Amino acid sequence: MAKRYSEGAVRYRVRRGKDGIERGHWEALLKVSDGGGPWRSKSKAIKDYPKQTADGRTVRAEILSPTKSRPNQGREGALAALAEWRGRLMADDEAEERKARQAELGAGDAAILSVGADSTVYEYVDAFVSSRKIRNTSNPAGIARSTYDGYRYAIRSMDEGFGNTKIRDLKPARILAWQKSLEHQGKAGATINRAYWCLKNACEYAVQSGDMDAEQFALCFPRKRVDAPKSANPDPNPLDDSSLELLNLLIDRANAQGDPSAFMVCVELALLTGMRQSEVCGLRWRDVDLEGSGQYPTGSIHVCNMLSRSGSGFVEKEPKTKAGNRFIPLNADLRSLLLARRDQQAREMTDAGVDLAGTGGWPPLDHYVCGNPNGGFFNPTVLSRSWRSFAQGNDLRGIKGRRAVFHDLRHTFATRAIHEGVDVEVVSKILGHAKVSITVDIYADAMPDAKTRGMEAMNGVMRRHA
C-alpha cells in the first residue's frame, strides 16, 4: 500500500555549540505512514530553496534566518523547500512501487506502469494498449484478439502525429490537427475513429491514474464530438439478375460433376444463408444439425464461431454481438448442400488415409465444413483471392455495376429475401444484425421493386373511392 505524507511544517531551530555560540537553521518536518500504519516523524535541515527568476529560470536561493525585527524572514523559502522535499519523497516512493509491481506482473502490465504524466502521447497509448488482456479461456473478460490488433494498427499514426507532446500537455487543437492529417493521408473515417477512441480510452486511464487532469480530459474529449469524420455508409452491390443466373449455372455445373471444390461449397453456403466470409470459414460440423434434433425440425446451422485476422494468421472467436450468435434453419437447398458436402469430405478423408470408424464414417464434429481432410480451415484470405479470380473470369457484377466481392453474396441473399416478401425483422435475425434498423439502413434502397410493391399495396388504402 502506498505511503501517506502529512502536509508538513517548518521551524527555525537554534542550538548552542561547544564554543558557546548559538547557531540556527531552518528544519522541515513531516509525518509518514506506511498505508494504514502508525505515523512516524521525519525531519531534514534545509538551507536553500528553488526560486523562479524573472526570465523563467529556476535557481537555488539561500533561506534567510529570522531576526527580531523580521521574525518571519525566511519562512516562505523554507515552505518552498519543504514542498520540494515532500514531492521528491513521494516521487521516489511511487517509482519504487512501480518497480516492485513490474517485478510481479507480466510485460504488458509492466508497460503501463513505466509511463506517467511526462510520457509522450504515443508512449502512453502504446503502453496502455500493451497492458490490455486478450480474451482466452483463462481470461474470458479480456478483449478480442482482433480488437487488440486493431488498436495496434490504430496507434501507428500517433508517434509522428503527436511528436514530443506529453500526455499531460495534450490539447484539443492538437487532437484535431492529428485527425485532419489522417484525413489528408486518405485514411477512412472508420480508421480515424478507431484511433480516436483508442486515444480516448488511454486518456481515461491517465485520468484514473492521476497522469491527466479531469478538466483537461473533458476539454480534449467533449461529450458531443462535432469533429468526427464520417464513416462511409454501406453501399450494397448484390448480384444483378444475369450474374445471379450465371452463378447458379456454375454452381449446378460443379454439383453435377459430383465433387465440387471446397471453394464452390463456400460460395453456395454464403449465397444460401447470407453468412459472412469469416463465419463460413469458421463453421464446424458440431454446429450443423442435419437430424432436426434441435428447435428446428428441418435442422439448423448454429453460427457461433468465426475466424478473425490476428497478425499474419487467424484465430477463432465468438460473434461480436448477441444477435450474431444465431441459428439459421435449413431449407431443402441448404440441407442438400450440407449432406453432399459431408459425404464428399468423408470420401476425401478416407482417400487421405484417415480412419473414420470412430465417427460413424462421417467427418469428426470438430472438423470445419469447408475445411481440408486434415482438419484445417479454409483460409479466408485464400477464399477472397479465389473469389476475386472467379468473379473476374466470369464477369460477375452487382446492381451498382461494380465487380462483385465475396461479401456481396451476403447482400444478394438479403436483398432477394426482402424482394420475395420476407419480413425485414426475420431477415435481420438470419443475418445476425444487432438491430433491425441496421438491416433497414443497408437494404432499404437496394431493391427498388420493394418500394414499388409497397406503394402498390397502399393504393386505395388511405382514400377509398366509391
Tab-separated table of C-alpha atoms in Angstrom:
chain	number	residue	atom	x	y	z
A	1	MET	CA	0.000	0.000	0.000
A	2	ALA	CA	1.283	3.491	-0.876
A	3	LYS	CA	2.763	5.694	1.813
A	4	ARG	CA	0.904	8.729	3.112
A	5	TYR	CA	2.530	12.057	3.919
A	6	SER	CA	1.281	14.894	6.089
A	7	GLU	CA	1.282	18.447	4.713
A	8	GLY	CA	4.314	19.105	6.918
A	9	ALA	CA	5.620	22.154	8.763
A	10	VAL	CA	8.814	24.196	9.128
A	11	ARG	CA	10.581	25.653	12.153
A	12	TYR	CA	13.674	27.671	12.848
A	13	ARG	CA	15.819	25.756	15.292
A	14	VAL	CA	18.576	27.344	17.390
A	15	ARG	CA	21.315	25.336	19.078
A	16	ARG	CA	24.300	26.356	21.205
A	17	GLY	CA	27.597	24.925	20.011
A	18	LYS	CA	30.533	23.742	22.099
A	19	ASP	CA	32.082	27.121	21.637
A	20	GLY	CA	29.086	28.696	23.381
A	21	ILE	CA	27.822	30.435	20.240
A	22	GLU	CA	24.171	29.997	19.234
A	23	ARG	CA	23.572	28.989	15.655
A	24	GLY	CA	20.244	28.427	13.906
A	25	HIS	CA	18.873	26.737	10.771
A	26	TRP	CA	15.539	26.021	9.182
A	27	GLU	CA	14.153	22.497	9.517
A	28	ALA	CA	11.382	20.716	7.517
A	29	LEU	CA	9.095	18.346	9.434
A	30	LEU	CA	6.912	15.575	8.014
A	31	LYS	CA	4.832	12.685	9.310
A	32	VAL	CA	4.863	9.495	7.226
A	33	SER	CA	2.555	6.466	7.387
A	34	ASP	CA	3.040	3.158	5.583
A	35	GLY	CA	-0.501	2.767	4.282
A	36	GLY	CA	-2.757	2.397	7.291
A	37	GLY	CA	0.114	2.062	9.796
A	38	PRO	CA	1.089	4.478	12.570
A	39	TRP	CA	2.564	7.894	11.783
A	40	ARG	CA	6.266	8.442	12.270
A	41	SER	CA	8.178	11.710	12.221
A	42	LYS	CA	10.777	12.666	9.646
A	43	SER	CA	12.871	15.857	9.585
A	44	LYS	CA	15.518	17.465	7.430
A	45	ALA	CA	17.715	20.558	7.761
A	46	ILE	CA	17.150	22.895	4.816
A	47	LYS	CA	19.471	25.649	3.628
A	48	ASP	CA	18.160	26.664	0.189
A	49	TYR	CA	15.016	26.510	-1.913
A	50	PRO	CA	14.019	26.600	-5.625
A	51	LYS	CA	13.305	30.157	-6.767
A	52	GLN	CA	11.848	31.298	-10.081
A	53	THR	CA	13.649	34.230	-11.702
A	54	ALA	CA	12.045	36.917	-13.827
A	55	ASP	CA	13.252	35.274	-17.042
A	56	GLY	CA	11.668	31.923	-16.127
A	57	ARG	CA	14.782	30.114	-14.848
A	58	THR	CA	14.859	28.143	-11.603
A	59	VAL	CA	17.790	28.845	-9.318
A	60	ARG	CA	18.761	27.838	-5.786
A	61	ALA	CA	18.373	30.651	-3.252
A	62	GLU	CA	19.623	30.713	0.348
A	63	ILE	CA	16.989	30.656	3.059
A	64	LEU	CA	17.401	33.701	5.270
A	65	SER	CA	17.339	33.494	9.055
A	66	PRO	CA	14.664	35.363	11.058
A	67	THR	CA	15.597	38.441	13.074
A	68	LYS	CA	13.990	40.286	15.981
A	69	SER	CA	12.625	42.907	13.616
A	70	ARG	CA	11.645	40.313	10.970
A	71	PRO	CA	10.596	37.159	12.822
A	72	ASN	CA	9.065	35.523	9.677
A	73	GLN	CA	12.038	36.182	7.434
A	74	GLY	CA	12.961	33.039	5.510
A	75	ARG	CA	9.669	31.211	6.256
A	76	GLU	CA	8.401	31.461	2.665
A	77	GLY	CA	11.631	29.964	1.327
A	78	ALA	CA	11.539	27.225	3.975
A	79	LEU	CA	7.999	26.251	2.966
A	80	ALA	CA	9.104	26.053	-0.685
A	81	ALA	CA	11.966	23.770	0.346
A	82	LEU	CA	9.517	21.630	2.372
A	83	ALA	CA	7.215	21.223	-0.656
A	84	GLU	CA	10.183	20.264	-2.845
A	85	TRP	CA	11.394	17.674	-0.340
A	86	ARG	CA	7.908	16.211	0.142
A	87	GLY	CA	7.376	15.951	-3.626
A	88	ARG	CA	10.736	14.242	-4.111
A	89	LEU	CA	9.957	11.668	-1.403
A	90	MET	CA	6.550	10.898	-2.933
A	91	ALA	CA	8.044	10.558	-6.429
A	92	ASP	CA	10.749	8.205	-5.144
A	93	ASP	CA	8.136	6.086	-3.357
A	94	GLU	CA	5.990	5.934	-6.495
A	95	ALA	CA	8.992	4.847	-8.579
A	96	GLU	CA	9.847	2.106	-6.083
A	97	GLU	CA	6.241	0.930	-6.018
A	98	ARG	CA	6.103	0.783	-9.818
A	99	LYS	CA	9.369	-1.127	-9.921
A	100	ALA	CA	8.078	-3.650	-7.377
A	101	ARG	CA	4.840	-4.139	-9.272
A	102	GLN	CA	6.722	-4.556	-12.544
A	103	ALA	CA	8.677	-7.417	-10.995
A	104	GLU	CA	5.419	-9.154	-10.060
A	105	LEU	CA	3.443	-8.547	-13.248
A	106	GLY	CA	3.816	-9.551	-16.872
A	107	ALA	CA	5.391	-7.428	-19.565
A	108	GLY	CA	2.072	-5.893	-20.646
A	109	ASP	CA	1.157	-4.784	-17.124
A	110	ALA	CA	4.687	-3.530	-16.519
A	111	ALA	CA	4.476	-1.382	-19.652
A	112	ILE	CA	1.620	0.764	-18.343
A	113	LEU	CA	3.431	1.204	-15.036
A	114	SER	CA	6.507	2.510	-16.818
A	115	VAL	CA	4.762	5.627	-18.142
A	116	GLY	CA	3.485	8.747	-16.436
A	117	ALA	CA	2.402	12.332	-16.959
A	118	ASP	CA	5.744	13.203	-18.588
A	119	SER	CA	5.497	10.411	-21.178
A	120	THR	CA	4.679	11.335	-24.750
A	121	VAL	CA	1.200	10.635	-26.098
A	122	TYR	CA	2.487	7.772	-28.241
A	123	GLU	CA	4.468	6.221	-25.371
A	124	TYR	CA	1.459	6.377	-23.080
A	125	VAL	CA	-1.055	4.958	-25.573
A	126	ASP	CA	1.401	2.256	-26.664
A	127	ALA	CA	1.853	1.180	-23.031
A	128	PHE	CA	-1.909	1.275	-22.476
A	129	VAL	CA	-2.552	-0.997	-25.459
A	130	SER	CA	0.248	-3.359	-24.358
A	131	SER	CA	-1.437	-3.731	-20.977
A	132	ARG	CA	-4.762	-4.890	-22.439
A	133	LYS	CA	-5.506	-8.524	-21.710
A	134	ILE	CA	-6.514	-10.644	-24.682
A	135	ARG	CA	-9.588	-12.797	-24.183
A	136	ASN	CA	-8.977	-16.526	-23.826
A	137	THR	CA	-10.243	-19.452	-21.761
A	138	SER	CA	-8.358	-18.286	-18.656
A	139	ASN	CA	-9.338	-14.655	-19.173
A	140	PRO	CA	-12.902	-14.505	-20.584
A	141	ALA	CA	-13.262	-10.831	-19.644
A	142	GLY	CA	-10.402	-9.689	-21.886
A	143	ILE	CA	-10.662	-8.026	-25.280
A	144	ALA	CA	-10.794	-9.946	-28.546
A	145	ARG	CA	-7.510	-10.545	-30.321
A	146	SER	CA	-8.839	-8.696	-33.377
A	147	THR	CA	-9.657	-5.681	-31.186
A	148	TYR	CA	-6.118	-5.693	-29.816
A	149	ASP	CA	-4.677	-5.891	-33.330
A	150	GLY	CA	-6.986	-3.054	-34.360
A	151	TYR	CA	-5.637	-0.905	-31.504
A	152	ARG	CA	-2.079	-1.735	-32.543
A	153	TYR	CA	-2.820	-0.646	-36.099
A	154	ALA	CA	-4.612	2.494	-34.908
A	155	ILE	CA	-1.772	3.884	-32.781
A	156	ARG	CA	0.868	3.742	-35.522
A	157	SER	CA	-0.100	7.275	-36.581
A	158	MET	CA	0.363	8.728	-33.081
A	159	ASP	CA	4.161	8.706	-32.966
A	160	GLU	CA	4.512	11.109	-35.872
A	161	GLY	CA	1.135	12.759	-35.296
A	162	PHE	CA	1.808	13.941	-31.739
A	163	GLY	CA	5.608	14.016	-31.744
A	164	ASN	CA	7.025	15.007	-28.348
A	165	THR	CA	3.680	16.178	-26.938
A	166	LYS	CA	3.368	14.869	-23.388
A	167	ILE	CA	0.165	13.274	-22.177
A	168	ARG	CA	-0.276	15.987	-19.533
A	169	ASP	CA	0.098	18.713	-22.213
A	170	LEU	CA	-2.424	17.254	-24.677
A	171	LYS	CA	-4.770	19.917	-26.077
A	172	PRO	CA	-7.976	19.735	-28.192
A	173	ALA	CA	-6.304	21.618	-31.066
A	174	ARG	CA	-3.518	19.007	-31.180
A	175	ILE	CA	-6.044	16.173	-31.437
A	176	LEU	CA	-7.955	17.951	-34.190
A	177	ALA	CA	-4.747	18.604	-36.172
A	178	TRP	CA	-3.841	14.917	-35.864
A	179	GLN	CA	-7.260	13.835	-37.157
A	180	LYS	CA	-7.059	16.267	-40.061
A	181	SER	CA	-3.627	14.950	-41.019
A	182	LEU	CA	-5.050	11.416	-41.162
A	183	GLU	CA	-7.874	12.628	-43.388
A	184	HIS	CA	-5.356	14.279	-45.724
A	185	GLN	CA	-3.475	10.971	-45.876
A	186	GLY	CA	-6.653	9.362	-47.213
A	187	LYS	CA	-7.432	7.308	-44.113
A	188	ALA	CA	-11.011	6.031	-43.917
A	189	GLY	CA	-13.376	7.562	-41.392
A	190	ALA	CA	-13.704	4.244	-39.562
A	191	THR	CA	-9.899	4.004	-39.224
A	192	ILE	CA	-9.646	7.539	-37.825
A	193	ASN	CA	-12.496	6.957	-35.401
A	194	ARG	CA	-10.906	3.730	-34.154
A	195	ALA	CA	-7.660	5.578	-33.459
A	196	TYR	CA	-9.575	8.388	-31.721
A	197	TRP	CA	-11.381	6.007	-29.369
A	198	CYS	CA	-8.126	4.207	-28.618
A	199	LEU	CA	-6.593	7.562	-27.637
A	200	LYS	CA	-9.633	8.455	-25.549
A	201	ASN	CA	-9.557	5.130	-23.670
A	202	ALA	CA	-5.877	5.608	-22.871
A	203	CYS	CA	-6.532	9.158	-21.631
A	204	GLU	CA	-9.403	7.915	-19.444
A	205	TYR	CA	-6.891	5.590	-17.832
A	206	ALA	CA	-4.487	8.535	-17.464
A	207	VAL	CA	-7.155	10.468	-15.527
A	208	GLN	CA	-7.752	7.491	-13.228
A	209	SER	CA	-4.000	7.178	-12.659
A	210	GLY	CA	-3.517	10.881	-11.948
A	211	ASP	CA	-1.451	11.445	-15.089
A	212	MET	CA	-4.014	13.748	-16.702
A	213	ASP	CA	-6.310	16.359	-15.207
A	214	ALA	CA	-10.038	15.557	-15.427
A	215	GLU	CA	-10.823	19.057	-16.696
A	216	GLN	CA	-8.175	18.693	-19.391
A	217	PHE	CA	-9.745	15.371	-20.444
A	218	ALA	CA	-13.202	16.952	-20.686
A	219	LEU	CA	-11.838	19.648	-22.991
A	220	CYS	CA	-9.973	17.158	-25.191
A	221	PHE	CA	-12.867	14.707	-25.445
A	222	PRO	CA	-16.182	16.606	-25.253
A	223	ARG	CA	-19.383	14.673	-24.725
A	224	LYS	CA	-20.608	15.720	-28.174
A	225	ARG	CA	-17.869	15.165	-30.729
A	226	VAL	CA	-18.515	17.615	-33.551
A	227	ASP	CA	-15.295	16.964	-35.466
A	228	ALA	CA	-15.781	13.234	-36.013
A	229	PRO	CA	-15.026	12.147	-39.591
A	230	LYS	CA	-17.924	10.495	-41.334
A	231	SER	CA	-17.669	6.768	-41.945
A	232	ALA	CA	-18.751	5.672	-45.370
A	233	ASN	CA	-22.244	4.195	-45.380
A	234	PRO	CA	-22.510	0.601	-46.617
A	235	ASP	CA	-23.152	0.531	-50.351
A	236	PRO	CA	-24.594	-2.929	-51.117
A	237	ASN	CA	-23.803	-4.343	-54.528
A	238	PRO	CA	-25.907	-7.529	-54.713
A	239	LEU	CA	-25.617	-9.611	-57.853
A	240	ASP	CA	-27.799	-8.436	-60.707
A	241	ASP	CA	-30.214	-10.860	-62.357
A	242	SER	CA	-27.867	-12.008	-65.110
A	243	SER	CA	-24.910	-12.548	-62.755
A	244	LEU	CA	-27.068	-14.444	-60.243
A	245	GLU	CA	-28.398	-16.649	-63.030
A	246	LEU	CA	-24.855	-17.309	-64.253
A	247	LEU	CA	-23.603	-18.077	-60.730
A	248	ASN	CA	-26.402	-20.612	-60.211
A	249	LEU	CA	-25.493	-22.218	-63.539
A	250	LEU	CA	-21.848	-22.508	-62.449
A	251	ILE	CA	-22.887	-23.996	-59.084
A	252	ASP	CA	-25.166	-26.538	-60.795
A	253	ARG	CA	-22.369	-27.477	-63.184
A	254	ALA	CA	-19.937	-28.046	-60.280
A	255	ASN	CA	-22.503	-30.128	-58.372
A	256	ALA	CA	-23.285	-32.193	-61.475
A	257	GLN	CA	-19.654	-33.262	-61.621
A	258	GLY	CA	-20.236	-34.924	-58.236
A	259	ASP	CA	-17.229	-33.475	-56.473
A	260	PRO	CA	-17.479	-29.669	-56.090
A	261	SER	CA	-14.462	-27.893	-54.657
A	262	ALA	CA	-14.445	-26.520	-51.111
A	263	PHE	CA	-14.427	-23.082	-52.715
A	264	MET	CA	-17.725	-23.703	-54.501
A	265	VAL	CA	-19.216	-25.031	-51.263
A	266	CYS	CA	-18.208	-21.774	-49.539
A	267	VAL	CA	-19.835	-19.770	-52.329
A	268	GLU	CA	-23.100	-21.692	-52.229
A	269	LEU	CA	-23.211	-21.654	-48.433
A	270	ALA	CA	-22.813	-17.861	-48.366
A	271	LEU	CA	-25.425	-17.423	-51.102
A	272	LEU	CA	-27.999	-19.645	-49.359
A	273	THR	CA	-27.562	-18.265	-45.837
A	274	GLY	CA	-26.142	-14.740	-46.026
A	275	MET	CA	-23.341	-15.828	-43.691
A	276	ARG	CA	-20.208	-13.700	-43.572
A	277	GLN	CA	-16.962	-14.981	-45.044
A	278	SER	CA	-15.429	-15.395	-41.571
A	279	GLU	CA	-18.497	-17.371	-40.448
A	280	VAL	CA	-18.478	-19.661	-43.482
A	281	CYS	CA	-14.798	-20.491	-42.979
A	282	GLY	CA	-15.273	-20.977	-39.221
A	283	LEU	CA	-18.308	-23.301	-39.408
A	284	ARG	CA	-17.709	-26.742	-37.854
A	285	TRP	CA	-19.787	-29.906	-38.188
A	286	ARG	CA	-20.650	-29.802	-34.485
A	287	ASP	CA	-22.609	-26.617	-35.211
A	288	VAL	CA	-24.652	-28.232	-38.004
A	289	ASP	CA	-27.840	-30.106	-37.069
A	290	LEU	CA	-28.850	-32.295	-40.003
A	291	GLU	CA	-31.168	-34.503	-37.959
A	292	GLY	CA	-33.568	-31.815	-36.747
A	293	SER	CA	-32.858	-32.653	-33.118
A	294	GLY	CA	-32.852	-29.004	-32.026
A	295	GLN	CA	-35.540	-26.327	-32.037
A	296	TYR	CA	-35.919	-26.535	-35.837
A	297	PRO	CA	-37.401	-29.833	-37.169
A	298	THR	CA	-35.695	-29.354	-40.540
A	299	GLY	CA	-32.299	-28.897	-38.915
A	300	SER	CA	-30.199	-25.781	-38.487
A	301	ILE	CA	-26.819	-24.095	-38.583
A	302	HIS	CA	-25.592	-22.573	-35.329
A	303	VAL	CA	-23.443	-19.549	-36.174
A	304	CYS	CA	-21.317	-19.286	-33.049
A	305	ASN	CA	-17.769	-19.264	-34.335
A	306	MET	CA	-15.825	-17.119	-36.781
A	307	LEU	CA	-12.263	-16.706	-37.977
A	308	SER	CA	-10.710	-13.329	-37.259
A	309	ARG	CA	-7.405	-11.993	-38.501
A	310	SER	CA	-4.639	-11.839	-35.911
A	311	GLY	CA	-1.326	-10.553	-37.177
A	312	SER	CA	-0.358	-12.734	-40.130
A	313	GLY	CA	-2.780	-15.533	-39.210
A	314	PHE	CA	-6.314	-16.193	-37.985
A	315	VAL	CA	-7.861	-17.025	-34.625
A	316	GLU	CA	-11.287	-18.320	-33.669
A	317	LYS	CA	-13.623	-16.001	-31.842
A	318	GLU	CA	-17.286	-15.707	-30.973
A	319	PRO	CA	-19.556	-13.258	-32.832
A	320	LYS	CA	-19.232	-9.655	-31.636
A	321	THR	CA	-22.867	-9.307	-30.604
A	322	LYS	CA	-25.515	-11.481	-29.007
A	323	ALA	CA	-27.537	-11.284	-32.223
A	324	GLY	CA	-24.535	-12.570	-34.179
A	325	ASN	CA	-24.718	-15.842	-32.241
A	326	ARG	CA	-27.735	-17.249	-34.055
A	327	PHE	CA	-29.462	-20.277	-35.556
A	328	ILE	CA	-30.305	-20.462	-39.254
A	329	PRO	CA	-32.987	-23.092	-40.103
A	330	LEU	CA	-32.202	-25.413	-43.004
A	331	ASN	CA	-34.327	-25.332	-46.134
A	332	ALA	CA	-34.251	-28.078	-48.774
A	333	ASP	CA	-31.457	-26.463	-50.826
A	334	LEU	CA	-29.264	-25.865	-47.797
A	335	ARG	CA	-29.837	-29.334	-46.396
A	336	SER	CA	-28.930	-30.958	-49.734
A	337	LEU	CA	-25.744	-28.886	-49.888
A	338	LEU	CA	-24.606	-29.907	-46.396
A	339	LEU	CA	-25.444	-33.599	-46.859
A	340	ALA	CA	-23.493	-33.688	-50.117
A	341	ARG	CA	-20.577	-31.839	-48.515
A	342	ARG	CA	-20.481	-34.280	-45.580
A	343	ASP	CA	-20.344	-37.249	-47.977
A	344	GLN	CA	-17.683	-35.544	-50.072
A	345	GLN	CA	-15.482	-34.672	-47.097
A	346	ALA	CA	-15.778	-38.209	-45.741
A	347	ARG	CA	-14.517	-39.557	-49.093
A	348	GLU	CA	-11.645	-37.086	-49.111
A	349	MET	CA	-10.597	-38.109	-45.596
A	350	THR	CA	-10.824	-41.802	-46.424
A	351	ASP	CA	-8.718	-41.274	-49.563
A	352	ALA	CA	-6.188	-39.426	-47.378
A	353	GLY	CA	-5.932	-42.481	-45.092
A	354	VAL	CA	-7.959	-41.068	-42.185
A	355	ASP	CA	-9.799	-43.732	-40.148
A	356	LEU	CA	-13.428	-42.675	-39.651
A	357	ALA	CA	-14.555	-45.811	-37.836
A	358	GLY	CA	-14.840	-43.946	-34.550
A	359	THR	CA	-17.096	-41.243	-36.038
A	360	GLY	CA	-19.600	-43.437	-37.843
A	361	GLY	CA	-17.929	-42.909	-41.191
A	362	TRP	CA	-18.512	-39.153	-41.089
A	363	PRO	CA	-16.074	-36.267	-40.605
A	364	PRO	CA	-15.291	-35.576	-36.917
A	365	LEU	CA	-17.537	-32.942	-35.325
A	366	ASP	CA	-14.619	-30.585	-34.685
A	367	HIS	CA	-13.691	-30.501	-38.399
A	368	TYR	CA	-14.575	-27.482	-40.483
A	369	VAL	CA	-17.399	-27.895	-43.000
A	370	CYS	CA	-15.358	-26.209	-45.741
A	371	GLY	CA	-12.008	-27.364	-44.394
A	372	ASN	CA	-9.420	-29.843	-45.660
A	373	PRO	CA	-9.176	-33.586	-44.828
A	374	ASN	CA	-6.566	-32.867	-42.126
A	375	GLY	CA	-8.991	-30.724	-40.130
A	376	GLY	CA	-7.664	-27.325	-41.145
A	377	PHE	CA	-9.939	-24.436	-42.056
A	378	PHE	CA	-10.362	-22.752	-45.430
A	379	ASN	CA	-8.183	-19.657	-45.169
A	380	PRO	CA	-10.412	-16.534	-45.523
A	381	THR	CA	-7.648	-14.707	-47.396
A	382	VAL	CA	-7.385	-17.542	-49.902
A	383	LEU	CA	-11.173	-17.527	-50.233
A	384	SER	CA	-11.144	-13.797	-51.060
A	385	ARG	CA	-8.457	-14.250	-53.701
A	386	SER	CA	-10.195	-17.270	-55.207
A	387	TRP	CA	-13.477	-15.394	-55.429
A	388	ARG	CA	-11.787	-12.346	-56.980
A	389	SER	CA	-10.329	-14.516	-59.730
A	390	PHE	CA	-13.619	-16.424	-60.133
A	391	ALA	CA	-15.737	-13.246	-60.357
A	392	GLN	CA	-13.326	-11.612	-62.766
A	393	GLY	CA	-13.167	-14.679	-65.003
A	394	ASN	CA	-16.954	-14.920	-65.181
A	395	ASP	CA	-17.613	-11.152	-65.081
A	396	LEU	CA	-19.954	-11.370	-62.085
A	397	ARG	CA	-21.301	-7.913	-61.333
A	398	GLY	CA	-23.771	-6.329	-58.945
A	399	ILE	CA	-26.632	-3.917	-59.441
A	400	LYS	CA	-24.224	-0.982	-58.921
A	401	GLY	CA	-22.193	-2.092	-61.938
A	402	ARG	CA	-19.127	-2.990	-59.860
A	403	ARG	CA	-17.425	-6.355	-59.929
A	404	ALA	CA	-18.885	-8.422	-57.081
A	405	VAL	CA	-16.804	-9.242	-53.995
A	406	PHE	CA	-17.464	-12.253	-51.764
A	407	HIS	CA	-19.410	-10.154	-49.226
A	408	ASP	CA	-21.849	-9.255	-51.999
A	409	LEU	CA	-23.194	-12.815	-51.736
A	410	ARG	CA	-24.481	-11.813	-48.291
A	411	HIS	CA	-26.012	-8.676	-49.804
A	412	THR	CA	-27.580	-10.808	-52.543
A	413	PHE	CA	-29.230	-13.097	-50.004
A	414	ALA	CA	-30.610	-10.165	-48.015
A	415	THR	CA	-31.961	-8.170	-50.947
A	416	ARG	CA	-33.544	-11.217	-52.598
A	417	ALA	CA	-35.190	-12.199	-49.314
A	418	ILE	CA	-36.673	-8.719	-48.954
A	419	HIS	CA	-37.703	-8.774	-52.611
A	420	GLU	CA	-39.564	-12.054	-52.051
A	421	GLY	CA	-41.527	-10.500	-49.203
A	422	VAL	CA	-39.660	-11.991	-46.220
A	423	ASP	CA	-40.263	-9.762	-43.192
A	424	VAL	CA	-37.274	-7.453	-42.650
A	425	GLU	CA	-37.082	-8.428	-38.961
A	426	VAL	CA	-36.712	-12.090	-39.954
A	427	VAL	CA	-34.027	-11.160	-42.486
A	428	SER	CA	-32.236	-9.186	-39.770
A	429	LYS	CA	-32.215	-12.177	-37.418
A	430	ILE	CA	-30.896	-14.517	-40.121
A	431	LEU	CA	-28.111	-12.059	-40.951
A	432	GLY	CA	-27.236	-11.590	-37.274
A	433	HIS	CA	-27.645	-7.817	-37.203
A	434	ALA	CA	-27.746	-6.334	-33.705
A	435	LYS	CA	-30.723	-4.119	-34.642
A	436	VAL	CA	-33.409	-4.267	-37.301
A	437	SER	CA	-32.588	-0.647	-38.096
A	438	ILE	CA	-29.177	-1.776	-39.391
A	439	THR	CA	-30.859	-4.043	-41.936
A	440	VAL	CA	-33.266	-1.288	-42.962
A	441	ASP	CA	-30.482	1.289	-43.333
A	442	ILE	CA	-28.376	-1.002	-45.502
A	443	TYR	CA	-31.005	-2.577	-47.739
A	444	ALA	CA	-33.933	-0.159	-47.947
A	445	ASP	CA	-32.794	1.183	-51.337
A	446	ALA	CA	-31.074	-1.936	-52.616
A	447	MET	CA	-34.157	-3.310	-54.439
A	448	PRO	CA	-36.348	-0.587	-55.970
A	449	ASP	CA	-39.072	-3.169	-56.692
A	450	ALA	CA	-39.740	-3.465	-52.953
A	451	LYS	CA	-40.725	0.198	-52.834
A	452	THR	CA	-42.934	-0.191	-55.880
A	453	ARG	CA	-44.745	-3.181	-54.340
A	454	GLY	CA	-45.159	-1.253	-51.120
A	455	MET	CA	-46.806	1.664	-52.859
A	456	GLU	CA	-48.991	-0.656	-54.937
A	457	ALA	CA	-50.166	-2.322	-51.741
A	458	MET	CA	-51.132	1.073	-50.326
A	459	ASN	CA	-53.049	2.084	-53.465
A	460	GLY	CA	-56.592	2.918	-52.428
A	461	VAL	CA	-55.990	2.107	-48.745
A	462	MET	CA	-55.820	5.670	-47.437
A	463	ARG	CA	-58.524	7.038	-49.802
A	464	ARG	CA	-61.380	4.705	-50.636
A	465	HIS	CA	-63.146	5.646	-53.854
A	466	ALA	CA	-66.815	4.981	-54.353
